[in-house]
Amino acid sequence: MAKNDIKVALIGNPNTGKTSLFNQLTGLTQKVGNYPGVTVDKKKGTCKLSTTQNAVITDLPGTYSINPTSIDESIVLKTLLKKDIKESPDVILVVADVENLKRNLLLFSQIKDLEIPTVLAINMVDQMSRKGISIDLTALKEELNTEVVLISARKNQGIKNVKDAIIKCHVAAKASPMCDANYKIDPEYFDKLKAINPNFSLYELWLMVTQKNFPAEISKKEKEQLLSFNKDVSRLKKYQHKETIYRYQEINKVLKKTYIVDKSKATDLRSKLDKVFTHRIFGYFIFLAVLLLIFQSIFDWSSLPMDLIDTTFAELSDFARNNLPMGILSDLIVEGIIPGIGGVIIFIPQIAILFLFIAVLEETGYMSRVVFLMDKIMRRFGMNGKSIIPLISGTACAIPAIMATRTISSWKERLITILVVPFTTCSARLPVYAILISLIIPNTKIFGFYNLQAFTLLMLYALGFVTAILAAYILQKTLKIKSNSFFVVEMPNYKLPSIKNVAFDVLEKTKAFVFGAGKIILALSVVLWFLASNGPKSYKNAAENVTNNIENSQLSATELQQKIGSVKLENSYIGIMGKSIEPAIKPLGYDWKVGIALITSFAAREVFVGTLATIYSVEADDENTTTIKEKMRSEINPETGKQRFNFPAGMSLLVFYAFAMQCMATLAIVKRETKTWKWPLIQLFGMTGLAYICSLIVYQILS
Amino acid sequence: MNTIASLRIGEIGYISEGALEFIPLKLLEMGCLPGAEVELIQIAPLKDPLYICVNGSHLAIRKEAASQIQILKSEF
C-alpha cells in the first residue's frame, strides 16, 4: 500500500449489495486476511480512483448498527473506534439499499456522528421506478451534509461517481455530526462525558461507554472515568433507546423532504414467492427438494474432476519418481508432499460445488426463508435457524462450515453448532465409506429398484445428521452457558444471483478450505510419511529378510518389492504404533493394520484407503481399487479363521468413521474460533469415545 | 393486551408508545419503533418465528420477543 492511498472502509446493512460494490471497485485485487485477535475474515482490495489516486478498500461485515450483536459486527465497531491506527479509515463509504433507505440511514447517522468523512452510496437505483421511488438528490446531499451518489452496483452504474465522491470527500476532509442525538437527551450528562477527552467526538466516547471498547489513545484515568458512566445500566439502556428514536425522527425529517414512495406502483413479487417458499407444508418440501438436488449434483458433477485430479497426481508422483535422483529428498517429494497436496486438491470439486449452491441460495434471498422455516425445530436442539447453513456446509467440509457459524449471535447456540458440525458426513469420509460399503454390502436391489449400496450410503448421511442433532440436544441440556441473544433475521427481497458475487464467494470459501485445512493435511502427510518410512533395526533389515526368506523365492520382482514394502511398513514407527494400539481396537474387530490406517486418518480420513493399499502391498492407483478390495476381502482374521473385513468388522468401521473426530484441521479451526483448547479436546475425546463405544457394540452384537 | 404475537396473518397494528423499553435495541435499530405500523406477514409452520414488516423492514423474530411488544390494533 502506497503512502498516499486513501483508506476507505466499506460499511452497510446486510443485503444492500455491499459485496457487489466491493467486487466492482476492487475486482481481482481482493485479498482475505485476518483481523488481529479475532477470526473474522478481512477483505481488502485496491481501487484506482483516478489517474493519480488509489484507494485501499476494506470490506467490513454487514451490520444494521454500530452496536454489535455478533463477532462479525463487532469488527465494524473496532475498526471505527480506531483501535488500530494503521487501519483507521480516511473515508467511510456507506452503502444503502434504495428501498430500505430509512433503516439504512440509521447506520449512516451513527457513522456520521463519529465525524469521519463519509460518502453515502444509494444502491439498486435501477429498481426505483419499479418500486415507485423518487429521490431529490441535491436536497438529500444538503440535508445529510455529505456526498451522496446513486448507483447500481450489479449493473456497474454510478461506480465512477463513487470514486469521484471518495476523492472529493477526502480532499474536503470536513465532517460534522448528523444528529448529535445524545445532547438532546440529557445535555448535562453528555457534557460531562465529552469533558473526559474532547479530542474524541461525543458519539465515540458514548460508544466507548456502552460497548466498553477503548482506543489506545485513551489513558487509564480516562478509561476509569468512562467506565464510571457504565455503572447505571438501566440509564444507559434508556439513553440508547432514546438515541435510536431520535435518530429515526431526524431521518424521517430528511426523507420527508427528499424521498417519495408511490406504493401503488410497487409490484409484489415478494409476497407471491413468500406464500410458496414459507408455506407450512410446501415450504419444507421445497427445501427438501433443494437439498436433494444439491447432493445429487455434487455427486454427478464432481466425479469427473475428482478422477482427473486423482490420475494427475498419481502421474505426477510417477513422473517425479522416475526423474528425480534417488534419495531421501525425492522420497519426501514423491511419497509425502505430492500425495499430500493431491489429498487436499481432490476435495476442491465437491467443496466448490456445494458452496456454489449455498452462495446462490444466499444471493437469491431463499436462505433467509429456510432460516425462518427451521428456527423453531433447530431451537429445540439448542441451535438456531441460522445453524442450518453450517450443517449443510459440513457435508462438504467442516472447516468452512464452522466459519459460517459466525453470524449466530448467541454464543451458546453458536458453540453447540460448532461442536456438532463435524458429525455431518464430510467429503473426506466418502472414499472410506465407498470402499467399506463395496466390501460388506451386496450390490443388490431392495424394493426392486433401490441399490442397497447406495441406500447404505444414504443411511450413513442420515446417521451423521441425526447424531449431530442428538448431540446438540444433549449439549443444550448439559452446557451451562448463559447467553442472552436476540434472534432477528432480515427477509431480503428475492433477486437473481449475481454471477460475480457467487464466483467470488465460492473462491473465497474454497481458499479457506485449501489454506485452512490444506496446510495441516500437508504437514501431517509429511509427518506420517516420515513415521512410515523410518523405523528401528527390523525396519532397516526388512528388504534383506524378505529377500532371504525361502518362502518368497517364488515371487516375481514386483511382488517381492510389494512384499518388502509391506514388511517395511509393519516394522516402521507407524507400524509399531499400530501394533501398540491393537489390544485397544481388537474388541472392535480391527487388527494392527487397521490401527495404522486409523492413525494416519488423522491427516484426513480418506488417507485410510491409501494406507491400507500400502499395507496390503498394492499400488494405490485408481485402476487398482479392485485390487485393494480383493486384498481386503481375502484378508483373514487368524483368530476366527474368517474374513477380516466381514460384515461385523466392516459395520463397526463404518460406525467408527461416522462418529470419530479424526480431523486435525477441524480441531485447529475449532480452537481458533472458540479461543481455547477446551472445546476441540471435548470434541476429540467425546466423539472418538462415542465412536469407540458404538463400534464396540456394533461389532459385539453382529459377530 | 395486544402484542405483535397476537396479530393474525395480514393484520396491521401500531406499536404502542409504552412498548419502548420492551423492544430490544437491535430491533429498535432495525426500525421497530413506537408508533410504527407493523404487519404480520407469515407465521412459521411451528407457530414460531413470526415474519413481520415494520417501517419497511421485513424481519423474522421469535414469538418470545414479539409477545413483549405491545401494539394497538388498527380498528382502534
CSV table of C-alpha atoms in Angstrom, one decimal, chain A residues 98-491:
chain,number,residue,atom,x,y,z
A,98,VAL,CA,-32.8,2.5,-2.0
A,99,GLU,CA,-35.9,0.5,-0.9
A,100,ASN,CA,-34.9,0.5,2.7
A,101,LEU,CA,-33.3,3.9,2.8
A,102,LYS,CA,-34.8,4.8,6.2
A,103,ARG,CA,-33.4,1.9,8.0
A,104,ASN,CA,-30.1,2.1,6.2
A,105,LEU,CA,-29.7,5.8,7.2
A,106,LEU,CA,-29.7,4.8,10.9
A,107,LEU,CA,-26.3,3.2,10.4
A,108,PHE,CA,-25.3,6.2,8.3
A,109,SER,CA,-26.3,8.6,11.1
A,110,GLN,CA,-24.3,6.7,13.6
A,111,ILE,CA,-21.2,6.8,11.4
A,112,LYS,CA,-21.7,10.5,10.6
A,113,ASP,CA,-21.7,11.2,14.3
A,114,LEU,CA,-18.2,9.7,14.5
A,115,GLU,CA,-17.1,12.8,12.5
A,116,ILE,CA,-15.2,10.8,9.8
A,117,PRO,CA,-15.7,12.0,6.2
A,118,THR,CA,-18.5,9.8,4.8
A,119,VAL,CA,-19.8,9.1,1.3
A,120,LEU,CA,-23.3,7.6,1.0
A,121,ALA,CA,-23.9,5.3,-2.0
A,122,ILE,CA,-27.5,4.5,-2.5
A,123,ASN,CA,-27.6,1.2,-4.3
A,124,MET,CA,-30.1,-0.6,-6.6
A,125,VAL,CA,-31.4,2.6,-8.1
A,126,ASP,CA,-32.3,0.7,-11.2
A,127,GLN,CA,-35.2,-0.6,-9.1
A,128,MET,CA,-36.5,2.8,-8.3
A,129,SER,CA,-39.2,3.2,-11.0
A,130,ARG,CA,-40.4,-0.3,-10.5
A,131,LYS,CA,-40.9,0.4,-6.8
A,132,GLY,CA,-42.3,3.8,-7.3
A,133,ILE,CA,-39.5,5.6,-5.6
A,134,SER,CA,-38.1,9.1,-6.4
A,135,ILE,CA,-35.3,10.9,-4.7
A,136,ASP,CA,-34.3,14.6,-4.7
A,137,LEU,CA,-30.5,14.0,-4.8
A,138,THR,CA,-29.5,17.7,-4.4
A,139,ALA,CA,-31.7,18.2,-1.4
A,140,LEU,CA,-30.6,14.9,0.1
A,141,LYS,CA,-26.9,15.9,-0.2
A,142,GLU,CA,-27.7,19.2,1.5
A,143,GLU,CA,-29.8,17.7,4.3
A,144,LEU,CA,-27.2,15.0,5.1
A,145,ASN,CA,-24.4,17.4,4.6
A,146,THR,CA,-22.3,14.8,2.7
A,147,GLU,CA,-21.5,13.3,-0.7
A,148,VAL,CA,-24.4,11.2,-1.9
A,149,VAL,CA,-24.3,9.1,-5.1
A,150,LEU,CA,-26.9,6.9,-6.8
A,151,ILE,CA,-25.5,3.6,-8.0
A,152,SER,CA,-26.5,0.2,-9.3
A,153,ALA,CA,-23.6,-2.0,-8.4
A,154,ARG,CA,-24.8,-5.0,-10.2
A,155,LYS,CA,-25.2,-3.1,-13.4
A,156,ASN,CA,-22.0,-1.3,-12.9
A,157,GLN,CA,-23.7,2.0,-13.0
A,158,GLY,CA,-22.5,5.0,-11.0
A,159,ILE,CA,-19.2,3.4,-9.9
A,160,LYS,CA,-17.3,6.3,-11.4
A,161,ASN,CA,-19.3,8.7,-9.3
A,162,VAL,CA,-18.5,6.8,-6.2
A,163,LYS,CA,-14.8,7.1,-6.9
A,164,ASP,CA,-15.1,10.9,-7.6
A,165,ALA,CA,-17.1,11.3,-4.4
A,166,ILE,CA,-14.4,9.5,-2.3
A,167,ILE,CA,-11.7,11.8,-3.6
A,168,LYS,CA,-13.9,14.9,-3.1
A,169,CYS,CA,-14.8,13.8,0.4
A,170,HIS,CA,-11.2,13.1,1.2
A,171,VAL,CA,-9.9,16.4,0.0
A,172,ALA,CA,-12.6,18.4,1.8
A,173,ALA,CA,-12.0,16.3,4.9
A,174,LYS,CA,-14.8,18.1,6.7
A,175,ALA,CA,-17.0,16.0,8.8
A,176,SER,CA,-19.8,17.2,11.0
A,177,PRO,CA,-22.1,15.1,13.1
A,178,MET,CA,-25.6,14.4,11.7
A,179,CYS,CA,-27.7,14.1,14.8
A,180,ASP,CA,-25.7,14.6,18.0
A,181,ALA,CA,-28.6,12.9,19.3
A,182,ASN,CA,-27.2,12.5,22.8
A,183,TYR,CA,-27.1,16.2,23.6
A,184,LYS,CA,-30.9,16.4,23.1
A,185,ILE,CA,-31.4,13.6,25.6
A,186,ASP,CA,-29.5,14.8,28.6
A,187,PRO,CA,-27.2,17.8,27.9
A,188,GLU,CA,-25.7,17.8,31.4
A,189,TYR,CA,-24.8,14.1,31.4
A,190,PHE,CA,-23.3,14.2,28.0
A,191,ASP,CA,-21.4,17.4,28.7
A,192,LYS,CA,-19.6,15.6,31.5
A,193,LEU,CA,-18.9,12.7,29.1
A,194,LYS,CA,-17.5,15.0,26.5
A,195,ALA,CA,-15.2,16.7,29.1
A,196,ILE,CA,-13.3,13.4,29.6
A,197,ASN,CA,-11.5,13.7,26.3
A,198,PRO,CA,-12.5,16.5,23.9
A,199,ASN,CA,-10.3,15.0,21.2
A,200,PHE,CA,-12.9,12.4,20.5
A,201,SER,CA,-16.3,13.0,19.2
A,202,LEU,CA,-19.1,12.7,21.7
A,203,TYR,CA,-20.5,9.7,19.9
A,204,GLU,CA,-17.1,7.9,20.0
A,205,LEU,CA,-17.0,8.5,23.8
A,206,TRP,CA,-20.6,7.2,24.1
A,207,LEU,CA,-19.7,4.1,22.2
A,208,MET,CA,-16.7,3.5,24.5
A,209,VAL,CA,-19.0,3.7,27.4
A,210,THR,CA,-21.8,1.5,26.0
A,211,GLN,CA,-19.5,-1.1,24.3
A,212,LYS,CA,-16.6,-1.0,26.8
A,213,ASN,CA,-14.2,-0.7,23.9
A,214,PHE,CA,-11.4,1.7,24.2
A,215,PRO,CA,-8.9,3.0,21.7
A,216,ALA,CA,-5.2,3.1,22.5
A,217,GLU,CA,-5.1,6.9,23.0
A,218,ILE,CA,-7.4,6.7,25.9
A,219,SER,CA,-5.4,6.9,29.2
A,220,LYS,CA,-6.0,4.7,32.1
A,221,LYS,CA,-7.6,7.5,34.1
A,222,GLU,CA,-9.9,8.4,31.2
A,223,LYS,CA,-10.9,4.8,30.9
A,224,GLU,CA,-11.9,4.7,34.6
A,225,GLN,CA,-13.9,7.9,34.2
A,226,LEU,CA,-15.6,6.4,31.1
A,227,LEU,CA,-16.3,3.1,33.0
A,228,SER,CA,-18.0,5.1,35.8
A,229,PHE,CA,-20.6,6.1,33.3
A,230,ASN,CA,-21.3,2.4,32.7
A,231,LYS,CA,-22.5,1.8,36.3
A,232,ASP,CA,-26.1,2.8,35.8
A,233,VAL,CA,-27.0,0.1,33.3
A,234,SER,CA,-30.7,0.9,33.1
A,235,ARG,CA,-29.9,4.5,32.3
A,236,LEU,CA,-27.6,3.5,29.5
A,237,LYS,CA,-30.2,1.3,28.1
A,238,LYS,CA,-32.8,4.0,28.3
A,239,TYR,CA,-30.5,6.5,26.6
A,240,GLN,CA,-29.6,4.1,23.9
A,241,HIS,CA,-33.3,3.6,23.2
A,242,LYS,CA,-33.9,7.3,23.2
A,243,GLU,CA,-31.0,7.9,20.9
A,244,THR,CA,-32.3,5.5,18.4
A,245,ILE,CA,-35.8,7.0,18.4
A,246,TYR,CA,-34.2,10.5,18.0
A,247,ARG,CA,-32.1,9.3,15.1
A,248,TYR,CA,-35.2,7.9,13.3
A,249,GLN,CA,-37.0,11.2,13.9
A,250,GLU,CA,-34.2,13.1,12.2
A,251,ILE,CA,-34.1,10.6,9.4
A,252,ASN,CA,-37.8,10.9,8.9
A,253,LYS,CA,-37.4,14.7,8.7
A,254,VAL,CA,-34.8,14.3,6.0
A,255,LEU,CA,-36.7,11.8,4.0
A,256,LYS,CA,-39.9,13.7,4.1
A,257,LYS,CA,-38.2,16.4,2.1
A,258,THR,CA,-36.2,14.2,-0.3
A,259,TYR,CA,-37.7,10.7,-0.7
A,260,ILE,CA,-41.1,9.8,-2.1
A,261,VAL,CA,-42.6,6.3,-2.5
A,262,ASP,CA,-45.7,5.8,-4.6
A,263,LYS,CA,-46.8,2.4,-3.2
A,264,SER,CA,-49.4,1.9,-5.9
A,265,LYS,CA,-46.6,1.4,-8.4
A,266,ALA,CA,-44.9,-1.3,-6.4
A,267,THR,CA,-45.1,-4.8,-7.8
A,268,ASP,CA,-45.4,-7.6,-5.3
A,269,LEU,CA,-43.2,-10.5,-6.4
A,270,ARG,CA,-42.0,-10.9,-2.8
A,271,SER,CA,-45.3,-11.8,-1.2
A,272,LYS,CA,-46.2,-14.2,-4.0
A,273,LEU,CA,-42.9,-16.1,-3.7
A,274,ASP,CA,-43.1,-16.0,0.1
A,275,LYS,CA,-46.5,-17.7,0.0
A,276,VAL,CA,-44.9,-20.6,-1.7
A,277,PHE,CA,-41.5,-20.8,0.0
A,278,THR,CA,-42.7,-20.2,3.6
A,279,HIS,CA,-45.8,-22.3,3.2
A,280,ARG,CA,-46.3,-24.6,6.1
A,281,ILE,CA,-46.2,-27.8,4.0
A,282,PHE,CA,-44.8,-26.9,0.6
A,283,GLY,CA,-42.1,-24.8,2.3
A,284,TYR,CA,-40.5,-28.0,3.8
A,285,PHE,CA,-41.0,-30.0,0.6
A,286,ILE,CA,-39.3,-27.3,-1.5
A,287,PHE,CA,-36.4,-27.2,1.0
A,288,LEU,CA,-36.0,-31.0,0.9
A,289,ALA,CA,-36.1,-31.0,-2.9
A,290,VAL,CA,-33.5,-28.3,-3.0
A,291,LEU,CA,-31.3,-30.3,-0.6
A,292,LEU,CA,-31.7,-33.5,-2.7
A,293,LEU,CA,-30.9,-31.6,-5.9
A,294,ILE,CA,-27.7,-30.2,-4.3
A,295,PHE,CA,-26.4,-33.5,-3.1
A,296,GLN,CA,-27.2,-35.2,-6.4
A,297,SER,CA,-25.4,-32.5,-8.3
A,298,ILE,CA,-22.4,-32.7,-6.0
A,299,PHE,CA,-22.0,-36.4,-6.8
A,300,ASP,CA,-22.8,-36.0,-10.5
A,301,TRP,CA,-20.6,-33.0,-11.2
A,302,SER,CA,-17.6,-33.8,-9.0
A,303,SER,CA,-16.8,-37.3,-10.0
A,304,LEU,CA,-15.2,-36.4,-13.3
A,305,PRO,CA,-12.9,-33.6,-12.0
A,306,MET,CA,-12.0,-35.8,-9.0
A,307,ASP,CA,-10.9,-38.7,-11.2
A,308,LEU,CA,-8.9,-36.3,-13.2
A,309,ILE,CA,-7.2,-34.8,-10.1
A,310,ASP,CA,-6.5,-38.3,-8.8
A,311,THR,CA,-4.9,-39.6,-12.0
A,312,THR,CA,-2.9,-36.3,-12.5
A,313,PHE,CA,-1.4,-36.6,-9.1
A,314,ALA,CA,-0.6,-40.3,-9.5
A,315,GLU,CA,1.1,-39.5,-12.8
A,316,LEU,CA,2.9,-36.6,-11.2
A,317,SER,CA,4.2,-38.9,-8.5
A,318,ASP,CA,5.4,-41.4,-11.1
A,319,PHE,CA,7.0,-38.7,-13.1
A,320,ALA,CA,8.8,-37.4,-10.1
A,321,ARG,CA,9.9,-40.9,-9.1
A,322,ASN,CA,11.4,-41.5,-12.5
A,323,ASN,CA,13.0,-38.2,-12.9
A,324,LEU,CA,14.4,-37.3,-9.5
A,325,PRO,CA,17.7,-38.7,-8.3
A,326,MET,CA,17.1,-41.4,-5.7
A,327,GLY,CA,17.4,-40.3,-2.1
A,328,ILE,CA,15.5,-39.2,0.9
A,329,LEU,CA,14.5,-35.8,-0.6
A,330,SER,CA,12.9,-37.4,-3.6
A,331,ASP,CA,11.2,-39.9,-1.3
A,332,LEU,CA,9.8,-37.0,0.7
A,333,ILE,CA,8.5,-35.3,-2.5
A,334,VAL,CA,7.2,-38.5,-4.2
A,335,GLU,CA,5.6,-40.2,-1.1
A,336,GLY,CA,5.0,-37.3,1.2
A,337,ILE,CA,4.4,-34.0,-0.5
A,338,ILE,CA,2.8,-34.9,-3.8
A,339,PRO,CA,0.2,-37.2,-2.3
A,340,GLY,CA,-0.3,-34.7,0.5
A,341,ILE,CA,-1.2,-31.9,-1.9
A,342,GLY,CA,-3.2,-34.3,-4.0
A,343,GLY,CA,-5.2,-35.3,-0.9
A,344,VAL,CA,-6.1,-31.6,-0.5
A,345,ILE,CA,-6.9,-30.7,-4.1
A,346,ILE,CA,-9.1,-33.8,-4.6
A,347,PHE,CA,-11.8,-32.3,-2.3
A,348,ILE,CA,-12.0,-29.0,-4.2
A,349,PRO,CA,-14.6,-30.0,-6.7
A,350,GLN,CA,-17.1,-31.2,-4.1
A,351,ILE,CA,-16.5,-28.3,-1.8
A,352,ALA,CA,-16.7,-25.7,-4.6
A,353,ILE,CA,-19.9,-27.2,-5.9
A,354,LEU,CA,-21.6,-27.2,-2.5
A,355,PHE,CA,-20.5,-23.6,-1.9
A,356,LEU,CA,-21.7,-22.6,-5.3
A,357,PHE,CA,-25.2,-23.8,-4.3
A,358,ILE,CA,-25.1,-22.2,-0.9
A,359,ALA,CA,-23.9,-18.9,-2.4
A,360,VAL,CA,-26.7,-19.0,-4.9
A,361,LEU,CA,-29.3,-19.7,-2.2
A,362,GLU,CA,-28.0,-16.9,-0.1
A,363,GLU,CA,-27.8,-14.4,-3.0
A,364,THR,CA,-31.4,-15.1,-4.1
A,365,GLY,CA,-32.7,-14.5,-0.6
A,366,TYR,CA,-34.0,-18.0,-0.3
A,367,MET,CA,-31.7,-19.0,2.6
A,368,SER,CA,-33.4,-16.5,4.9
A,369,ARG,CA,-36.7,-18.3,4.3
A,370,VAL,CA,-35.0,-21.6,5.2
A,371,VAL,CA,-33.7,-20.0,8.5
A,372,PHE,CA,-37.3,-18.8,9.1
A,373,LEU,CA,-38.7,-22.3,8.5
A,374,MET,CA,-36.1,-24.1,10.5
A,375,ASP,CA,-35.6,-21.9,13.5
A,376,LYS,CA,-38.2,-23.5,15.8
A,377,ILE,CA,-37.1,-27.0,15.0
A,378,MET,CA,-33.4,-26.2,15.5
A,379,ARG,CA,-34.1,-24.3,18.7
A,380,ARG,CA,-35.5,-27.5,20.3
A,381,PHE,CA,-32.0,-28.9,19.8
A,382,GLY,CA,-30.2,-25.9,21.2
A,383,MET,CA,-29.3,-24.4,17.9
A,384,ASN,CA,-30.7,-21.6,15.8
A,385,GLY,CA,-32.3,-21.3,12.4
A,386,LYS,CA,-29.0,-19.9,11.1
A,387,SER,CA,-27.3,-23.2,12.2
A,388,ILE,CA,-28.8,-24.9,9.1
A,389,ILE,CA,-26.2,-23.3,6.8
A,390,PRO,CA,-23.2,-24.7,8.7
A,391,LEU,CA,-24.9,-28.1,9.0
A,392,ILE,CA,-25.3,-28.2,5.2
A,393,SER,CA,-21.8,-26.9,4.6
A,394,GLY,CA,-20.5,-29.6,6.9
A,395,THR,CA,-21.3,-32.2,4.3
A,396,ALA,CA,-18.5,-30.7,2.2
A,397,CYS,CA,-16.0,-29.8,4.8
A,398,ALA,CA,-16.3,-28.9,8.5
A,399,ILE,CA,-13.8,-26.0,8.2
A,400,PRO,CA,-15.8,-23.5,6.2
A,401,ALA,CA,-18.9,-24.8,8.0
A,402,ILE,CA,-17.5,-23.8,11.4
A,403,MET,CA,-16.5,-20.4,10.0
A,404,ALA,CA,-20.1,-20.0,8.8
A,405,THR,CA,-21.4,-20.0,12.4
A,406,ARG,CA,-20.1,-16.5,13.0
A,407,THR,CA,-23.4,-14.9,12.1
A,408,ILE,CA,-25.1,-16.7,15.0
A,409,SER,CA,-25.2,-14.1,17.8
A,410,SER,CA,-26.0,-16.3,20.7
A,411,TRP,CA,-22.7,-17.8,22.0
A,412,LYS,CA,-24.4,-21.0,23.3
A,413,GLU,CA,-26.2,-21.7,20.0
A,414,ARG,CA,-23.1,-20.9,18.1
A,415,LEU,CA,-20.9,-23.2,20.2
A,416,ILE,CA,-23.3,-26.1,20.0
A,417,THR,CA,-23.4,-25.7,16.2
A,418,ILE,CA,-19.6,-25.7,16.1
A,419,LEU,CA,-19.4,-28.8,18.3
A,420,VAL,CA,-21.8,-30.9,16.3
A,421,VAL,CA,-20.9,-29.9,12.7
A,422,PRO,CA,-18.1,-32.5,12.5
A,423,PHE,CA,-20.7,-35.3,12.8
A,424,THR,CA,-22.1,-34.4,9.4
A,425,THR,CA,-20.7,-36.6,6.6
A,426,CYS,CA,-17.9,-34.6,5.1
A,427,SER,CA,-16.3,-35.4,1.8
A,428,ALA,CA,-13.2,-37.0,3.3
A,429,ARG,CA,-15.4,-39.8,4.8
A,430,LEU,CA,-16.8,-40.7,1.3
A,431,PRO,CA,-13.8,-42.7,0.0
A,432,VAL,CA,-13.7,-44.7,3.2
A,433,TYR,CA,-17.4,-45.3,3.1
A,434,ALA,CA,-17.2,-46.3,-0.6
A,435,ILE,CA,-14.6,-49.0,-0.1
A,436,LEU,CA,-16.1,-50.4,3.0
A,437,ILE,CA,-19.6,-50.5,1.6
A,438,SER,CA,-18.5,-52.2,-1.5
A,439,LEU,CA,-16.8,-54.8,0.7
A,440,ILE,CA,-19.6,-55.7,3.0
A,441,ILE,CA,-22.9,-54.7,1.4
A,442,PRO,CA,-24.0,-56.8,-1.5
A,443,ASN,CA,-24.7,-55.0,-4.8
A,444,THR,CA,-28.3,-55.9,-4.9
A,445,LYS,CA,-31.6,-54.0,-5.2
A,446,ILE,CA,-34.1,-53.5,-2.4
A,447,PHE,CA,-37.7,-52.9,-3.0
A,448,GLY,CA,-37.0,-54.0,-6.5
A,449,PHE,CA,-35.3,-50.8,-7.7
A,450,TYR,CA,-33.2,-49.2,-5.0
A,451,ASN,CA,-29.5,-50.1,-4.9
A,452,LEU,CA,-28.6,-51.5,-1.4
A,453,GLN,CA,-25.2,-50.0,-1.5
A,454,ALA,CA,-26.5,-46.5,-2.4
A,455,PHE,CA,-29.1,-46.9,0.3
A,456,THR,CA,-26.4,-47.7,2.9
A,457,LEU,CA,-24.6,-44.5,1.9
A,458,LEU,CA,-27.8,-42.5,2.3
A,459,MET,CA,-28.3,-44.1,5.7
A,460,LEU,CA,-24.8,-43.0,6.7
A,461,TYR,CA,-25.6,-39.4,5.7
A,462,ALA,CA,-28.7,-39.6,7.8
A,463,LEU,CA,-26.8,-41.1,10.7
A,464,GLY,CA,-24.4,-38.1,10.6
A,465,PHE,CA,-27.3,-35.6,10.6
A,466,VAL,CA,-29.3,-37.4,13.3
A,467,THR,CA,-26.2,-37.8,15.5
A,468,ALA,CA,-25.4,-34.1,15.1
A,469,ILE,CA,-28.9,-33.1,16.1
A,470,LEU,CA,-29.0,-35.5,19.1
A,471,ALA,CA,-25.6,-34.4,20.3
A,472,ALA,CA,-26.8,-30.8,20.1
A,473,TYR,CA,-29.8,-31.8,22.2
A,474,ILE,CA,-27.5,-33.3,24.9
A,475,LEU,CA,-25.2,-30.3,24.8
A,476,GLN,CA,-28.1,-27.9,25.2
A,477,LYS,CA,-29.2,-29.8,28.3
A,478,THR,CA,-25.7,-30.0,29.8
A,479,LEU,CA,-23.8,-26.9,28.8
A,480,LYS,CA,-24.3,-24.2,31.5
A,481,ILE,CA,-23.8,-21.2,29.4
A,482,LYS,CA,-25.8,-18.1,29.9
A,483,SER,CA,-26.1,-16.2,26.7
A,484,ASN,CA,-28.9,-13.8,26.0
A,485,SER,CA,-29.3,-13.4,22.4
A,486,PHE,CA,-31.9,-11.8,20.3
A,487,PHE,CA,-32.9,-13.6,17.1
A,488,VAL,CA,-33.8,-11.4,14.2
A,489,VAL,CA,-33.3,-12.3,10.5
A,490,GLU,CA,-34.0,-9.9,7.7
A,491,MET,CA,-36.1,-11.3,4.9
